[in-house]
Amino acid sequence: MTDKDTKKHRRIQSDTEGKAAVPCFLRKAALACTLFFLSACGSLPVEERAEWETKRQQPKEIDVREFVQSFDFSVQEYPIDEALYTAELEQEFQTAFYEAISNRVPMEYRDDGAVYFRDYLRGVAPYSDSEFLEFIENSQYWFIDMDGDGMPELAVQFGLELCILQYDREEKRVERYFGPDERCKLLGSDRLGFFHTESAGLERYGYAFLGGSGETEQIVYFERDTMYETLCTVAVNGEVNGGAKVSEEEWEVLAEDFFYVMAHPVAFVPFAEAFPQVTDREGASAADAEEARQAYEAFLAGEKNAGNVTITDIAENTAGRVEYLIHDVSGDGVPELVMQTEEKFYVLAYQEGRLFVWLAETDFYGSAGRYDVLENGEVVHSVLKEGKAHYIYWLLQPSAEIMVHFACSREDRNGDGIYDEADIYRYDARTMEERYSMKEAADITMAEWMAYTADYLETEENGGIRLRGALAWSVYDM
């Protein structure tokens, strides 16, 4: 058993400068396969070579006890290539990662809307982007080379969730490398420890090597099942395979190094230490706004696409007309192109030279539903049916997250065609947390409803409702 004093956080020393090391068991396996391949392939007929190749790709069976006893579970990191990773490049990486985790730029551009970092995480939907930023500033971080290319990835410990991000220098954008997963610990470059103890009586732990791709290549399992009688197993799956039932005492010995490193994983650092030099980008300029408007005009003219989406796609896939307007609904100082059809609501954005679908919502109410944009940038979704009217006011976040400002409705309960004190009125000012907790909104009186909505809704002489501050739509000429 390796002495505890040797199980310290250390960097893997590469055989040649700038090249990442490969775990020992993979080097040995690759060397053996290569030698066997060179000695065998030259003398094998074509038919037998194909059969041999199939067998070669099958995992090698091993003595799992011997494998685990000799395996080095210590926390190790590939060295950052300082010759490549200059101070200028470090600033580029830090800025890109910061803008991704703070939802300044999307991580994915899809035809049905942009995907931001917050969209990958659980339990953050009730929070605005500014509130989410507080979570980011209270999270833990570590820059670590996961794939051995000499450049760092960013590991983020967001509450219980571990997520690893990778920066694509050619595409100039951040992508997911792994996670998020709340059952994992970072145990070094491309190495993760995970645990599953939710099932009664079953403890399952694993040490995973990702092989430089973010996908699991080799796993060592430790399981203990105490539901009926104690059953302990150790298994290895991946390039090499093996498994054994062992006594509880032997299981404890075999798993000792693993549990030690699980208790002493990679040490993360606070936000301020991880991002000492980053600052928020300057506010949008008049030139930014004008450039965006030109992009929208080109889209409407059929001269520019938003990813794979064209104006023809939107216009031809609707039974009714297409309405549009250009206005800042995200609050970032740059206007968006807002469009609605009988079935869909679209918002297109323009950022850093890219035109993309920022938000796309399906209106399941058909002709009864309608969207409006207000001068202050809020979006109102109205559902108007016979004897019923419902209005919900959206505050769209820069990450395209929909935050509900408030909602209100009225219903002609007795069907006399007149809204009076006998009817049903609701004003729903629940916070997003209250909405996600399913807290109900209470009924109110007509007088209260008129007072609450006076700044937002105007009652016309015929009893109809007009939205205060609503902008006029233009109709797209198909």
Tab-separated table of C-alpha atoms in Angstrom:
chain	number	residue	atom	x	y	z
A	1	MET	CA	0.000	0.000	0.000
A	2	THR	CA	1.336	3.439	-0.885
A	3	ASP	CA	2.375	5.504	2.096
A	4	LYS	CA	0.001	8.377	2.851
A	5	ASP	CA	2.869	10.864	2.678
A	6	THR	CA	3.239	10.172	-1.046
A	7	LYS	CA	-0.426	10.868	-1.807
A	8	LYS	CA	-0.008	14.594	-2.250
A	9	HIS	CA	-1.251	16.890	-4.968
A	10	ARG	CA	1.460	16.730	-7.655
A	11	ARG	CA	1.844	17.502	-11.311
A	12	ILE	CA	2.511	14.746	-13.841
A	13	GLN	CA	5.984	15.150	-15.303
A	14	SER	CA	5.801	14.711	-19.071
A	15	ASP	CA	8.471	12.732	-20.904
A	16	THR	CA	9.128	15.616	-23.301
A	17	GLU	CA	8.522	19.310	-22.804
A	18	GLY	CA	5.042	20.431	-23.832
A	19	LYS	CA	3.617	16.890	-24.107
A	20	ALA	CA	1.063	15.660	-21.589
A	21	ALA	CA	1.707	12.406	-19.751
A	22	VAL	CA	-0.554	9.409	-20.135
A	23	PRO	CA	-1.630	7.201	-17.202
A	24	CYS	CA	0.700	4.259	-16.674
A	25	PHE	CA	-1.811	1.495	-17.347
A	26	LEU	CA	-2.714	3.085	-20.704
A	27	ARG	CA	0.942	3.463	-21.743
A	28	LYS	CA	1.643	-0.179	-20.987
A	29	ALA	CA	-1.490	-1.339	-22.797
A	30	ALA	CA	-0.676	0.780	-25.847
A	31	LEU	CA	2.935	-0.476	-25.928
A	32	ALA	CA	1.874	-4.114	-25.680
A	33	CYS	CA	-0.719	-3.707	-28.430
A	34	THR	CA	1.802	-1.949	-30.679
A	35	LEU	CA	4.477	-4.617	-30.254
A	36	PHE	CA	1.969	-7.375	-30.827
A	37	PHE	CA	0.581	-5.580	-33.872
A	38	LEU	CA	4.028	-5.128	-35.458
A	39	SER	CA	5.027	-8.743	-34.896
A	40	ALA	CA	1.720	-10.277	-35.940
A	41	CYS	CA	0.277	-8.260	-38.788
A	42	GLY	CA	3.097	-8.907	-41.205
A	43	SER	CA	2.579	-12.687	-41.143
A	44	LEU	CA	-1.222	-12.910	-40.912
A	45	PRO	CA	-3.421	-13.488	-43.983
A	46	VAL	CA	-5.999	-10.756	-44.664
A	47	GLU	CA	-8.908	-12.829	-43.334
A	48	GLU	CA	-7.090	-13.669	-40.103
A	49	ARG	CA	-5.960	-10.066	-39.640
A	50	ALA	CA	-9.610	-8.923	-39.549
A	51	GLU	CA	-10.422	-11.570	-36.945
A	52	TRP	CA	-7.342	-10.603	-34.902
A	53	GLU	CA	-8.278	-6.894	-35.072
A	54	THR	CA	-11.715	-7.690	-33.650
A	55	LYS	CA	-10.185	-9.620	-30.768
A	56	ARG	CA	-7.593	-6.867	-30.176
A	57	GLN	CA	-10.335	-4.325	-29.571
A	58	GLN	CA	-11.951	-6.428	-26.866
A	59	PRO	CA	-11.053	-5.381	-23.305
A	60	LYS	CA	-8.286	-7.343	-21.638
A	61	GLU	CA	-9.293	-9.394	-18.606
A	62	ILE	CA	-7.106	-8.695	-15.582
A	63	ASP	CA	-6.703	-9.612	-11.924
A	64	VAL	CA	-8.680	-6.756	-10.403
A	65	ARG	CA	-7.049	-7.071	-6.977
A	66	GLU	CA	-3.583	-6.727	-8.429
A	67	PHE	CA	-4.694	-3.876	-10.697
A	68	VAL	CA	-6.248	-1.839	-7.873
A	69	GLN	CA	-3.339	-2.436	-5.503
A	70	SER	CA	-0.849	-1.122	-8.073
A	71	PHE	CA	-3.027	1.744	-9.365
A	72	ASP	CA	-1.933	5.282	-8.459
A	73	PHE	CA	-5.017	7.109	-7.157
A	74	SER	CA	-3.131	10.262	-6.115
A	75	VAL	CA	-4.277	13.665	-7.355
A	76	GLN	CA	-2.235	14.541	-10.433
A	77	GLU	CA	-2.368	17.345	-12.976
A	78	TYR	CA	-0.972	17.692	-16.463
A	79	PRO	CA	1.413	20.664	-16.589
A	80	ILE	CA	0.304	23.832	-18.343
A	81	ASP	CA	2.575	24.534	-21.328
A	82	GLU	CA	3.957	27.932	-20.327
A	83	ALA	CA	5.602	28.388	-23.713
A	84	LEU	CA	2.179	28.299	-25.385
A	85	TYR	CA	0.040	29.684	-22.583
A	86	THR	CA	1.324	33.239	-22.586
A	87	ALA	CA	0.036	36.068	-20.408
A	88	GLU	CA	-1.957	37.370	-23.375
A	89	LEU	CA	-3.546	33.968	-23.962
A	90	GLU	CA	-4.279	33.606	-20.261
A	91	GLN	CA	-6.235	36.846	-20.371
A	92	GLU	CA	-8.174	35.597	-23.414
A	93	PHE	CA	-9.055	32.326	-21.652
A	94	GLN	CA	-10.090	34.033	-18.418
A	95	THR	CA	-12.264	36.556	-20.226
A	96	ALA	CA	-13.946	33.869	-22.331
A	97	PHE	CA	-14.668	31.677	-19.305
A	98	TYR	CA	-15.936	34.616	-17.279
A	99	GLU	CA	-18.292	35.799	-20.001
A	100	ALA	CA	-19.646	32.252	-20.322
A	101	ILE	CA	-20.294	31.587	-16.612
A	102	SER	CA	-21.761	35.076	-16.122
A	103	ASN	CA	-24.159	34.523	-19.051
A	104	ARG	CA	-22.737	37.397	-21.095
A	105	VAL	CA	-22.553	35.166	-24.184
A	106	PRO	CA	-24.343	31.919	-25.101
A	107	MET	CA	-22.605	28.566	-24.906
A	108	GLU	CA	-24.806	27.037	-27.599
A	109	TYR	CA	-26.584	28.574	-30.565
A	110	ARG	CA	-29.679	26.557	-31.408
A	111	ASP	CA	-32.494	27.153	-33.845
A	112	ASP	CA	-34.961	27.134	-30.938
A	113	GLY	CA	-33.049	29.618	-28.793
A	114	ALA	CA	-29.647	30.300	-27.280
A	115	VAL	CA	-28.353	28.174	-24.386
A	116	TYR	CA	-26.476	29.898	-21.581
A	117	PHE	CA	-24.398	28.473	-18.729
A	118	ARG	CA	-27.209	28.883	-16.220
A	119	ASP	CA	-29.404	26.626	-18.384
A	120	TYR	CA	-27.195	23.648	-17.512
A	121	LEU	CA	-27.610	24.063	-13.754
A	122	ARG	CA	-30.366	22.898	-11.466
A	123	GLY	CA	-32.349	25.060	-9.103
A	124	VAL	CA	-31.419	28.462	-10.566
A	125	ALA	CA	-34.533	29.156	-12.645
A	126	PRO	CA	-36.154	31.415	-10.004
A	127	TYR	CA	-33.214	33.803	-9.975
A	128	SER	CA	-32.532	36.820	-12.156
A	129	ASP	CA	-29.204	37.163	-13.947
A	130	SER	CA	-27.958	39.617	-11.315
A	131	GLU	CA	-28.914	37.192	-8.538
A	132	PHE	CA	-27.263	34.362	-10.457
A	133	LEU	CA	-24.085	36.423	-10.667
A	134	GLU	CA	-23.974	36.409	-6.858
A	135	PHE	CA	-23.966	32.600	-6.949
A	136	ILE	CA	-21.125	32.691	-9.463
A	137	GLU	CA	-19.081	35.019	-7.259
A	138	ASN	CA	-19.602	32.670	-4.302
A	139	SER	CA	-18.629	29.513	-6.218
A	140	GLN	CA	-15.235	27.795	-6.370
A	141	TYR	CA	-12.934	27.407	-9.395
A	142	TRP	CA	-9.790	25.719	-10.633
A	143	PHE	CA	-7.955	26.036	-13.951
A	144	ILE	CA	-6.702	22.571	-14.891
A	145	ASP	CA	-5.554	20.900	-18.100
A	146	MET	CA	-8.015	18.043	-18.479
A	147	ASP	CA	-7.105	16.693	-21.934
A	148	GLY	CA	-3.325	17.022	-21.906
A	149	ASP	CA	-2.954	19.697	-24.600
A	150	GLY	CA	-1.079	22.078	-22.326
A	151	MET	CA	-4.023	24.496	-22.106
A	152	PRO	CA	-6.352	24.798	-19.103
A	153	GLU	CA	-10.005	23.933	-18.810
A	154	LEU	CA	-12.123	25.562	-16.102
A	155	ALA	CA	-13.584	23.418	-13.335
A	156	VAL	CA	-16.521	25.050	-11.547
A	157	GLN	CA	-17.840	23.859	-8.200
A	158	PHE	CA	-21.318	25.408	-8.132
A	159	GLY	CA	-22.842	24.318	-4.845
A	160	LEU	CA	-22.863	20.517	-5.031
A	161	GLU	CA	-22.517	20.461	-8.815
A	162	LEU	CA	-19.228	20.018	-10.653
A	163	CYS	CA	-18.996	21.332	-14.197
A	164	ILE	CA	-15.925	21.509	-16.432
A	165	LEU	CA	-15.744	23.960	-19.328
A	166	GLN	CA	-13.401	24.082	-22.304
A	167	TYR	CA	-12.447	27.045	-24.485
A	168	ASP	CA	-12.331	26.511	-28.247
A	169	ARG	CA	-9.715	28.973	-29.466
A	170	GLU	CA	-10.686	28.630	-33.132
A	171	GLU	CA	-14.416	29.139	-32.566
A	172	LYS	CA	-13.755	31.677	-29.807
A	173	ARG	CA	-16.391	30.193	-27.522
A	174	VAL	CA	-16.690	28.089	-24.398
A	175	GLU	CA	-18.145	24.579	-24.457
A	176	ARG	CA	-19.032	21.960	-21.890
A	177	TYR	CA	-16.351	19.347	-21.295
A	178	PHE	CA	-18.107	17.518	-18.461
A	179	GLY	CA	-21.168	17.858	-16.230
A	180	PRO	CA	-22.772	19.396	-14.381
A	181	ASP	CA	-22.964	16.458	-11.958
A	182	GLU	CA	-23.594	16.721	-8.239
A	183	ARG	CA	-22.179	13.268	-7.445
A	184	CYS	CA	-18.614	13.933	-8.589
A	185	LYS	CA	-15.313	15.163	-7.231
A	186	LEU	CA	-12.386	16.345	-9.324
A	187	LEU	CA	-9.429	14.058	-8.573
A	188	GLY	CA	-6.935	15.433	-11.092
A	189	SER	CA	-6.470	15.899	-14.817
A	190	ASP	CA	-9.229	13.956	-16.559
A	191	ARG	CA	-9.923	12.005	-13.374
A	192	LEU	CA	-13.160	12.044	-11.421
A	193	GLY	CA	-14.462	10.287	-8.366
A	194	PHE	CA	-18.179	9.655	-8.052
A	195	PHE	CA	-20.504	8.203	-5.469
A	196	HIS	CA	-24.040	6.865	-5.431
A	197	THR	CA	-25.582	6.155	-2.044
A	198	GLU	CA	-29.261	6.940	-2.677
A	199	SER	CA	-30.358	3.288	-2.864
A	200	ALA	CA	-31.101	1.653	0.497
A	201	GLY	CA	-28.192	-0.467	1.646
A	202	LEU	CA	-26.107	0.145	-1.506
A	203	GLU	CA	-22.914	2.149	-1.610
A	204	ARG	CA	-21.383	2.592	-5.047
A	205	TYR	CA	-18.202	4.520	-5.695
A	206	GLY	CA	-16.116	4.925	-8.801
A	207	TYR	CA	-12.879	6.357	-10.087
A	208	ALA	CA	-13.236	7.426	-13.712
A	209	PHE	CA	-10.557	8.290	-16.250
A	210	LEU	CA	-12.017	10.316	-19.120
A	211	GLY	CA	-9.299	9.775	-21.699
A	212	GLY	CA	-9.079	13.387	-22.870
A	213	SER	CA	-12.532	13.513	-24.423
A	214	GLY	CA	-14.936	14.195	-21.574
A	215	GLU	CA	-16.306	10.666	-22.028
A	216	THR	CA	-15.587	7.872	-19.547
A	217	GLU	CA	-12.851	5.543	-20.788
A	218	GLN	CA	-11.883	3.544	-17.696
A	219	ILE	CA	-13.668	3.097	-14.359
A	220	VAL	CA	-12.725	1.398	-11.128
A	221	TYR	CA	-15.810	0.487	-9.082
A	222	PHE	CA	-16.118	-0.160	-5.372
A	223	GLU	CA	-19.522	-1.461	-4.233
A	224	ARG	CA	-20.887	-2.545	-0.880
A	225	ASP	CA	-24.437	-3.877	-0.538
A	226	THR	CA	-25.757	-4.350	2.995
A	227	MET	CA	-29.464	-4.794	2.236
A	228	TYR	CA	-29.638	-8.489	3.162
A	229	GLU	CA	-26.070	-9.534	3.770
A	230	THR	CA	-22.894	-7.608	3.249
A	231	LEU	CA	-21.639	-8.115	-0.310
A	232	CYS	CA	-18.507	-6.278	-1.378
A	233	THR	CA	-17.227	-6.119	-4.939
A	234	VAL	CA	-14.391	-4.451	-6.803
A	235	ALA	CA	-14.557	-4.101	-10.580
A	236	VAL	CA	-12.712	-2.482	-13.473
A	237	ASN	CA	-14.407	-1.619	-16.768
A	238	GLY	CA	-13.029	-0.037	-19.924
A	239	GLU	CA	-9.858	-0.855	-21.816
A	240	VAL	CA	-9.197	-3.502	-19.183
A	241	ASN	CA	-11.888	-5.518	-17.415
A	242	GLY	CA	-12.083	-7.507	-14.239
A	243	GLY	CA	-14.148	-8.025	-11.130
A	244	ALA	CA	-14.155	-9.892	-7.856
A	245	LYS	CA	-16.249	-10.469	-4.753
A	246	VAL	CA	-14.150	-9.757	-1.713
A	247	SER	CA	-14.525	-9.782	2.037
A	248	GLU	CA	-15.435	-6.548	3.759
A	249	GLU	CA	-11.969	-6.378	5.279
A	250	GLU	CA	-10.260	-6.799	1.888
A	251	TRP	CA	-12.670	-4.277	0.350
A	252	GLU	CA	-11.637	-1.707	2.928
A	253	VAL	CA	-7.971	-2.308	2.137
A	254	LEU	CA	-8.419	-2.169	-1.635
A	255	ALA	CA	-10.519	1.005	-1.435
A	256	GLU	CA	-8.286	2.785	1.098
A	257	ASP	CA	-6.300	4.834	-1.427
A	258	PHE	CA	-9.462	5.761	-3.316
A	259	PHE	CA	-11.257	6.989	-0.209
A	260	TYR	CA	-8.200	8.983	0.799
A	261	VAL	CA	-8.133	10.889	-2.485
A	262	MET	CA	-11.918	11.381	-2.338
A	263	ALA	CA	-11.370	13.117	1.003
A	264	HIS	CA	-8.515	15.167	-0.488
A	265	PRO	CA	-9.618	16.103	-4.038
A	266	VAL	CA	-8.365	18.999	-6.148
A	267	ALA	CA	-8.433	22.189	-4.090
A	268	PHE	CA	-10.559	24.918	-5.670
A	269	VAL	CA	-10.128	28.671	-5.144
A	270	PRO	CA	-12.636	31.544	-4.741
A	271	PHE	CA	-13.884	33.625	-7.644
A	272	ALA	CA	-11.661	36.626	-6.862
A	273	GLU	CA	-8.545	34.450	-6.936
A	274	ALA	CA	-9.573	32.603	-10.101
A	275	PHE	CA	-10.525	35.764	-12.010
A	276	PRO	CA	-8.357	38.590	-10.642
A	277	GLN	CA	-8.153	40.533	-13.902
A	278	VAL	CA	-11.547	40.208	-15.557
A	279	THR	CA	-13.958	43.102	-15.795
A	280	ASP	CA	-17.398	43.473	-17.303
A	281	ARG	CA	-17.392	44.635	-20.885
A	282	GLU	CA	-18.275	48.253	-21.567
A	283	GLY	CA	-21.897	49.137	-22.206
A	284	ALA	CA	-23.307	49.038	-25.703
A	285	SER	CA	-22.574	51.996	-27.952
A	286	ALA	CA	-24.700	53.680	-30.594
A	287	ALA	CA	-22.533	51.937	-33.201
A	288	ASP	CA	-23.368	48.529	-31.659
A	289	ALA	CA	-27.077	49.309	-31.807
A	290	GLU	CA	-26.860	50.488	-35.418
A	291	GLU	CA	-24.879	47.405	-36.469
A	292	ALA	CA	-27.571	45.209	-34.908
A	293	ARG	CA	-30.339	47.079	-36.726
A	294	GLN	CA	-28.566	46.586	-40.031
A	295	ALA	CA	-28.283	42.865	-39.349
A	296	TYR	CA	-32.012	42.647	-38.608
A	297	GLU	CA	-32.891	44.527	-41.778
A	298	ALA	CA	-30.705	42.131	-43.750
A	299	PHE	CA	-32.499	39.186	-42.120
A	300	LEU	CA	-35.928	40.599	-42.983
A	301	ALA	CA	-34.742	41.154	-46.557
A	302	GLY	CA	-33.652	37.520	-46.811
A	303	GLU	CA	-29.991	38.481	-47.112
A	304	LYS	CA	-28.838	37.072	-43.771
A	305	ASN	CA	-29.640	33.985	-41.687
A	306	ALA	CA	-29.876	33.539	-37.928
A	307	GLY	CA	-27.924	30.300	-37.737
A	308	ASN	CA	-30.007	27.879	-39.808
A	309	VAL	CA	-33.152	30.001	-39.507
A	310	THR	CA	-34.281	32.284	-42.340
A	311	ILE	CA	-37.141	34.748	-42.564
A	312	THR	CA	-38.671	32.396	-45.137
A	313	ASP	CA	-38.702	29.577	-42.567
A	314	ILE	CA	-40.649	31.752	-40.153
A	315	ALA	CA	-43.025	33.191	-42.746
A	316	GLU	CA	-43.845	29.939	-44.516
A	317	ASN	CA	-44.471	27.946	-41.377
A	318	THR	CA	-47.359	30.097	-40.204
A	319	ALA	CA	-50.966	30.182	-41.259
A	320	GLY	CA	-51.314	33.858	-40.401
A	321	ARG	CA	-49.224	36.970	-40.790
A	322	VAL	CA	-45.818	37.772	-39.330
A	323	GLU	CA	-45.477	40.896	-37.199
A	324	TYR	CA	-42.157	42.350	-36.139
A	325	LEU	CA	-40.521	45.261	-34.361
A	326	ILE	CA	-37.010	46.206	-33.266
A	327	HIS	CA	-36.557	47.137	-29.607
A	328	ASP	CA	-34.265	46.399	-26.658
A	329	VAL	CA	-36.086	43.726	-24.646
A	330	SER	CA	-32.993	42.241	-22.938
A	331	GLY	CA	-31.874	45.427	-21.225
A	332	ASP	CA	-28.312	45.249	-22.589
A	333	GLY	CA	-28.557	48.456	-24.615
A	334	VAL	CA	-28.636	46.704	-28.007
A	335	PRO	CA	-32.049	46.221	-29.655
A	336	GLU	CA	-33.423	42.801	-30.584
A	337	LEU	CA	-35.616	41.796	-33.505
A	338	VAL	CA	-38.949	40.611	-32.079
A	339	MET	CA	-41.373	38.650	-34.243
A	340	GLN	CA	-44.647	36.856	-33.663
A	341	THR	CA	-46.837	34.571	-35.711
A	342	GLU	CA	-50.071	32.882	-34.740
A	343	GLU	CA	-48.102	30.059	-33.148
A	344	LYS	CA	-44.611	31.335	-32.283
A	345	PHE	CA	-42.844	34.203	-30.587
A	346	TYR	CA	-39.257	34.867	-31.691
A	347	VAL	CA	-36.527	37.160	-30.458
A	348	LEU	CA	-33.350	37.426	-32.552
A	349	ALA	CA	-30.196	38.977	-31.145
A	350	TYR	CA	-26.974	40.268	-32.656
A	351	GLN	CA	-23.751	39.989	-30.683
A	352	GLU	CA	-20.090	40.070	-31.679
A	353	GLY	CA	-20.928	39.783	-35.355
A	354	ARG	CA	-23.302	36.846	-34.925
A	355	LEU	CA	-27.059	36.922	-35.623
A	356	PHE	CA	-28.874	34.179	-33.751
A	357	VAL	CA	-32.219	33.051	-32.362
A	358	TRP	CA	-32.086	34.296	-28.786
A	359	LEU	CA	-35.533	33.109	-27.670
A	360	ALA	CA	-38.306	31.090	-29.289
A	361	GLU	CA	-41.595	30.384	-27.525
A	362	THR	CA	-44.550	28.369	-28.767
A	363	ASP	CA	-47.958	29.916	-28.068
A	364	PHE	CA	-50.286	27.012	-27.318
A	365	TYR	CA	-53.297	29.338	-27.255
A	366	GLY	CA	-53.223	29.949	-31.014
A	367	SER	CA	-55.252	32.937	-32.133
A	368	ALA	CA	-56.371	33.553	-28.531
A	369	GLY	CA	-52.799	34.354	-27.528
A	370	ARG	CA	-50.866	37.485	-28.370
A	371	TYR	CA	-47.564	39.128	-27.477
A	372	ASP	CA	-46.845	42.833	-27.084
A	373	VAL	CA	-43.682	44.768	-26.344
A	374	LEU	CA	-43.789	47.792	-24.081
A	375	GLU	CA	-41.677	50.935	-24.261
A	376	ASN	CA	-39.815	49.862	-21.093
A	377	GLY	CA	-38.780	46.575	-22.753
A	378	GLU	CA	-41.222	44.306	-20.937
A	379	VAL	CA	-43.085	41.696	-22.960
A	380	VAL	CA	-46.770	41.020	-22.298
A	381	HIS	CA	-48.370	37.706	-23.192
A	382	SER	CA	-52.143	38.100	-23.387
A	383	VAL	CA	-54.665	35.293	-23.664
A	384	LEU	CA	-58.078	36.645	-24.609
A	385	LYS	CA	-61.020	34.254	-24.763
A	386	GLU	CA	-64.752	34.845	-24.511
A	387	GLY	CA	-65.442	36.004	-21.002
A	388	LYS	CA	-61.799	35.659	-19.914
A	389	ALA	CA	-58.705	37.831	-20.135
A	390	HIS	CA	-55.256	36.937	-18.804
A	391	TYR	CA	-52.101	39.095	-18.957
A	392	ILE	CA	-48.592	38.067	-17.913
A	393	TYR	CA	-45.739	40.587	-17.881
A	394	TRP	CA	-42.235	39.296	-18.629
A	395	LEU	CA	-38.887	40.769	-17.682
A	396	LEU	CA	-36.488	39.099	-20.124
A	397	GLN	CA	-32.994	38.633	-18.727
A	398	PRO	CA	-29.846	39.056	-20.865
A	399	SER	CA	-29.554	35.239	-20.704
A	400	ALA	CA	-33.020	34.917	-22.319
A	401	GLU	CA	-34.402	33.673	-18.999
A	402	ILE	CA	-38.045	34.674	-18.565
A	403	MET	CA	-38.764	36.332	-15.221
A	404	VAL	CA	-42.418	37.070	-14.464
A	405	HIS	CA	-42.971	40.610	-13.249
A	406	PHE	CA	-46.630	39.998	-12.464
A	407	ALA	CA	-49.788	38.527	-13.949
A	408	CYS	CA	-53.409	39.582	-13.780
A	409	SER	CA	-56.699	38.214	-15.038
A	410	ARG	CA	-60.438	38.716	-14.942
A	411	GLU	CA	-63.288	36.334	-15.719
A	412	ASP	CA	-66.944	37.067	-16.470
A	413	ARG	CA	-68.242	34.441	-14.048
A	414	ASN	CA	-71.979	34.878	-14.726
A	415	GLY	CA	-71.559	35.328	-18.483
A	416	ASP	CA	-73.600	38.541	-18.683
A	417	GLY	CA	-71.001	40.205	-20.899
A	418	ILE	CA	-70.180	42.823	-18.266
A	419	TYR	CA	-67.211	42.865	-15.900
A	420	ASP	CA	-68.491	43.891	-12.487
A	421	GLU	CA	-68.112	43.123	-8.788
A	422	ALA	CA	-69.705	39.687	-9.254
A	423	ASP	CA	-66.863	38.443	-11.441
A	424	ILE	CA	-63.472	36.885	-10.649
A	425	TYR	CA	-60.324	39.021	-10.477
A	426	ARG	CA	-56.733	38.031	-9.787
A	427	TYR	CA	-53.497	39.975	-9.455
A	428	ASP	CA	-50.481	37.688	-9.146
A	429	ALA	CA	-47.362	39.396	-7.831
A	430	ARG	CA	-45.642	36.245	-6.539
A	431	THR	CA	-41.879	36.141	-6.709
A	432	MET	CA	-40.258	33.579	-8.984
A	433	GLU	CA	-39.343	31.482	-5.942
A	434	GLU	CA	-42.980	31.485	-4.844
A	435	ARG	CA	-44.082	30.470	-8.320
A	436	TYR	CA	-41.686	27.537	-8.426
A	437	SER	CA	-42.826	26.490	-4.950
A	438	MET	CA	-46.398	26.388	-6.329
A	439	LYS	CA	-47.700	29.009	-3.920
A	440	GLU	CA	-51.176	29.996	-5.067
A	441	ALA	CA	-52.276	33.531	-5.956
A	442	ALA	CA	-55.395	34.775	-4.165
A	443	ASP	CA	-58.562	36.277	-5.639
A	444	ILE	CA	-59.127	40.010	-5.110
A	445	THR	CA	-62.015	42.437	-5.505
A	446	MET	CA	-62.748	44.412	-8.664
A	447	ALA	CA	-61.715	47.650	-6.926
A	448	GLU	CA	-58.381	46.151	-5.872
A	449	TRP	CA	-57.789	44.808	-9.376
A	450	MET	CA	-58.448	48.251	-10.919
A	451	ALA	CA	-56.048	49.876	-8.472
A	452	TYR	CA	-53.246	47.310	-8.980
A	453	THR	CA	-53.422	47.427	-12.778
A	454	ALA	CA	-54.031	51.160	-13.266
A	455	ASP	CA	-50.426	51.814	-14.374
A	456	TYR	CA	-50.467	48.933	-16.857
A	457	LEU	CA	-53.988	48.519	-18.236
A	458	GLU	CA	-56.454	51.108	-19.451
A	459	THR	CA	-60.162	50.257	-19.490
A	460	GLU	CA	-61.867	51.614	-22.585
A	461	GLU	CA	-65.465	52.878	-22.794
A	462	ASN	CA	-66.676	49.624	-24.321
A	463	GLY	CA	-65.180	47.657	-21.430
A	464	GLY	CA	-62.173	46.462	-23.413
A	465	ILE	CA	-58.585	46.617	-22.185
A	466	ARG	CA	-55.684	48.496	-23.762
A	467	LEU	CA	-52.064	47.912	-22.718
A	468	ARG	CA	-50.333	51.103	-21.637
A	469	GLY	CA	-47.026	51.754	-23.395
A	470	ALA	CA	-47.446	49.051	-26.062
A	471	LEU	CA	-45.352	49.519	-29.198
A	472	ALA	CA	-46.774	49.259	-32.700
A	473	TRP	CA	-45.948	46.206	-34.796
A	474	SER	CA	-44.971	46.202	-38.468
A	475	VAL	CA	-46.306	43.518	-40.780
A	476	TYR	CA	-43.808	41.490	-42.786
A	477	ASP	CA	-44.611	41.574	-46.488
A	478	MET	CA	-44.347	37.973	-47.709
